[in-house]
PDB file of C-alpha atoms and ligand atoms in Angstrom:
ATOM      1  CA  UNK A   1      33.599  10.384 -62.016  1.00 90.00           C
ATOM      2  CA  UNK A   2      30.176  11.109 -60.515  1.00 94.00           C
ATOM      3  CA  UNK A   3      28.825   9.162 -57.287  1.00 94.00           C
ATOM      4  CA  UNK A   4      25.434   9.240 -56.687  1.00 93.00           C
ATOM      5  CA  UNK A   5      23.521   8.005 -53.772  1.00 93.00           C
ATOM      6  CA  UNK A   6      20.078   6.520 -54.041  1.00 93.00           C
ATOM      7  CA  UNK A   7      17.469   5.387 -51.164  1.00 92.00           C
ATOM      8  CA  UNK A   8      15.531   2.124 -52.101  1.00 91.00           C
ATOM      9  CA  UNK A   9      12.132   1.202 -50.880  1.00 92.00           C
ATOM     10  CA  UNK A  10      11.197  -2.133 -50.389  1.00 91.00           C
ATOM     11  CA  UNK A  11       8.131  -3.560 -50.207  1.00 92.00           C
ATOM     12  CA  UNK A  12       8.210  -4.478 -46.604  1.00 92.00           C
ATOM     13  CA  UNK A  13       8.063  -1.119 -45.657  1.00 92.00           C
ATOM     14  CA  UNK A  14      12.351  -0.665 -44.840  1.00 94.00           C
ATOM     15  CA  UNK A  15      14.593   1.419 -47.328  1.00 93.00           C
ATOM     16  CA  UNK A  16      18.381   1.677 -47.631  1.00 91.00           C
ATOM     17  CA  UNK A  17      20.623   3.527 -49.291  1.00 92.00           C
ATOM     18  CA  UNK A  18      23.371   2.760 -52.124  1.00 91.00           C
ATOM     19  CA  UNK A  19      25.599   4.345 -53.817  1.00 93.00           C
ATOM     20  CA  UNK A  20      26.055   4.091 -57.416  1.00 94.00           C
ATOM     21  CA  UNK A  21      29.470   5.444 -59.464  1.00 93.00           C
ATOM     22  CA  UNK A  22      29.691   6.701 -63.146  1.00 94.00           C
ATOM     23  CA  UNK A  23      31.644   4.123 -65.197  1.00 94.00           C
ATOM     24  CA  UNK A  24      33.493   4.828 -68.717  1.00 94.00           C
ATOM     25  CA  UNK A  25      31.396   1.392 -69.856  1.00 91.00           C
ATOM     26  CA  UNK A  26      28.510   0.913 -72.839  1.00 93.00           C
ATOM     27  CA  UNK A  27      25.691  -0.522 -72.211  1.00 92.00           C
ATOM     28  CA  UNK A  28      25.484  -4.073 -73.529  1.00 91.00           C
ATOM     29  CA  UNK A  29      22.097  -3.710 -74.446  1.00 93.00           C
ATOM     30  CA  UNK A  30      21.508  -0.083 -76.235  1.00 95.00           C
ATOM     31  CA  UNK A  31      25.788   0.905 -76.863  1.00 95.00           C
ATOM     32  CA  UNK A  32      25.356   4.138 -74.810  1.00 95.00           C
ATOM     33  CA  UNK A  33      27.673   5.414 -72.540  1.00 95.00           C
ATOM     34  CA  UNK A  34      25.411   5.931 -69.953  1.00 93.00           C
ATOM     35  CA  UNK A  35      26.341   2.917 -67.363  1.00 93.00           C
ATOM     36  CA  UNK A  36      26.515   3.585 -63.349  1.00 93.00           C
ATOM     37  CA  UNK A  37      27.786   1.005 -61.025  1.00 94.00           C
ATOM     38  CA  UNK A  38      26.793   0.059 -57.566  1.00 92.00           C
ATOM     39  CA  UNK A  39      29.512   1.013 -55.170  1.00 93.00           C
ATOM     40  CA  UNK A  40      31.167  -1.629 -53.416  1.00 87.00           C
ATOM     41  CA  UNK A  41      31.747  -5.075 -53.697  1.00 83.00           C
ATOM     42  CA  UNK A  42      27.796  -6.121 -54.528  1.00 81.00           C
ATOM     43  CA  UNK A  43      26.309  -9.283 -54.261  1.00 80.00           C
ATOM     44  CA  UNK A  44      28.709 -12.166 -53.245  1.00 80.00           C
ATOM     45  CA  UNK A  45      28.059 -14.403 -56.496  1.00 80.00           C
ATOM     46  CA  UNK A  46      27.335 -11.622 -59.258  1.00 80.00           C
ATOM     47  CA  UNK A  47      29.358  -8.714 -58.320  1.00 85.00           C
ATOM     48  CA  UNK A  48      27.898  -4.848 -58.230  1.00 91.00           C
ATOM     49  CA  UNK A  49      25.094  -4.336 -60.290  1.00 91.00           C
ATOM     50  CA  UNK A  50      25.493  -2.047 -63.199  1.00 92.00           C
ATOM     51  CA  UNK A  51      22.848   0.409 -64.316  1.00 94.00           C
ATOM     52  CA  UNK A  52      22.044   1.947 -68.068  1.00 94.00           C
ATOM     53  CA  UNK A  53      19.784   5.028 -67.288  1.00 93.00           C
ATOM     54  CA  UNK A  54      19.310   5.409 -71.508  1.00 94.00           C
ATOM     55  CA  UNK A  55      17.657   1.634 -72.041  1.00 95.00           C
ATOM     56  CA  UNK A  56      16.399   1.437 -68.105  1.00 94.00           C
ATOM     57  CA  UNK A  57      18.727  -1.859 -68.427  1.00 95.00           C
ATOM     58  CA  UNK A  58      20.299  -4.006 -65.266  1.00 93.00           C
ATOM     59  CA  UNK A  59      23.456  -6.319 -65.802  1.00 91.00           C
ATOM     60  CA  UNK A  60      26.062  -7.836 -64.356  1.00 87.00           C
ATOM     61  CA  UNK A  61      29.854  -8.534 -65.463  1.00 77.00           C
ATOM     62  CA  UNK A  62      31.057 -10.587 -66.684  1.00 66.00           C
ATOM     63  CA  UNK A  63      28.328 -11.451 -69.018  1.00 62.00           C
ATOM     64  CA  UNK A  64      27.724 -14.587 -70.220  1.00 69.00           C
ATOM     65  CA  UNK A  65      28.687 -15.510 -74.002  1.00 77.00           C
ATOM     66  CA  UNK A  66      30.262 -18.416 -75.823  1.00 85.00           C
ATOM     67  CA  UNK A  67      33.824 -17.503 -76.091  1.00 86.00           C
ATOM     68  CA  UNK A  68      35.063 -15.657 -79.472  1.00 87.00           C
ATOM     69  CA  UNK A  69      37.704 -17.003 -81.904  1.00 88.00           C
ATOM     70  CA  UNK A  70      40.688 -15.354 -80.089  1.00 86.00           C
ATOM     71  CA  UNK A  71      39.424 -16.066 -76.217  1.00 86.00           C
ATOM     72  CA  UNK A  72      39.390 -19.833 -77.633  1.00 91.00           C
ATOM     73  CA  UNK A  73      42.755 -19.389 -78.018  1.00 92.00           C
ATOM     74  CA  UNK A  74      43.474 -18.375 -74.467  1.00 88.00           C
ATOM     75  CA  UNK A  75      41.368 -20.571 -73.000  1.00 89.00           C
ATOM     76  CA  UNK A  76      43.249 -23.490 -75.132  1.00 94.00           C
ATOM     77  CA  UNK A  77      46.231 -22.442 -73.916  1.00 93.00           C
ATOM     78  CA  UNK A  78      45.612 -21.559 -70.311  1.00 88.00           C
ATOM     79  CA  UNK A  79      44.081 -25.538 -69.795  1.00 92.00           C
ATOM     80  CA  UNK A  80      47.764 -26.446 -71.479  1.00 95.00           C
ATOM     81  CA  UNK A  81      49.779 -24.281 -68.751  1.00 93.00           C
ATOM     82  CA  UNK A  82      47.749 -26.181 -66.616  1.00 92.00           C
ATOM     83  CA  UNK A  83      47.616 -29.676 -67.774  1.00 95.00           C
ATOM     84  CA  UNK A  84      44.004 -30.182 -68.286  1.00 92.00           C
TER      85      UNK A  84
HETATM   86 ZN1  LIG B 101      21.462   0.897 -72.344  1.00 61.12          ZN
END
């Protein structure tokens, strides 16, 4: 996989540099595989942030969604295991 390093500008003048990595991942947004990760750890709440260079599209994982049929399930059984 690919690494790629990028220099941001900000505003205030300063820049640094990150490194993003090719990923196998789609794009949540446009279903193209097309998705480059920051390198590293990221921010301490969020995570890395990933990067769709077909829909110009920023997330984060994991993404937020009301849990399917199935992941009910788990989560059901997980808060059983642990008495909740
Ligand atoms: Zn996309």
């Amino acid at each position: 996989m690919k690494q790629i390093q990028v220099e941001i500008k900000y505003k205030l003048g300063h820049t640094y540099k990150f490194k993003y990595d090719e990923t196998d991942s789609h794009c949540p947004n446009c279903g193209n595989k097309s998705v480059w990760v920051e390198h590293g750890e990221g921010d301490f709440y969020c995570g890395p942030t990933y990067l769709c260079i077909s829909c110009n599209y920023a997330f984060y994982i994991p993404i937020e969604k009301k849990a399917e049929y199935t992941e009910q399930q788990a989560i059901d059984q997980i808060k059983k295991e642990l008495g909740l």
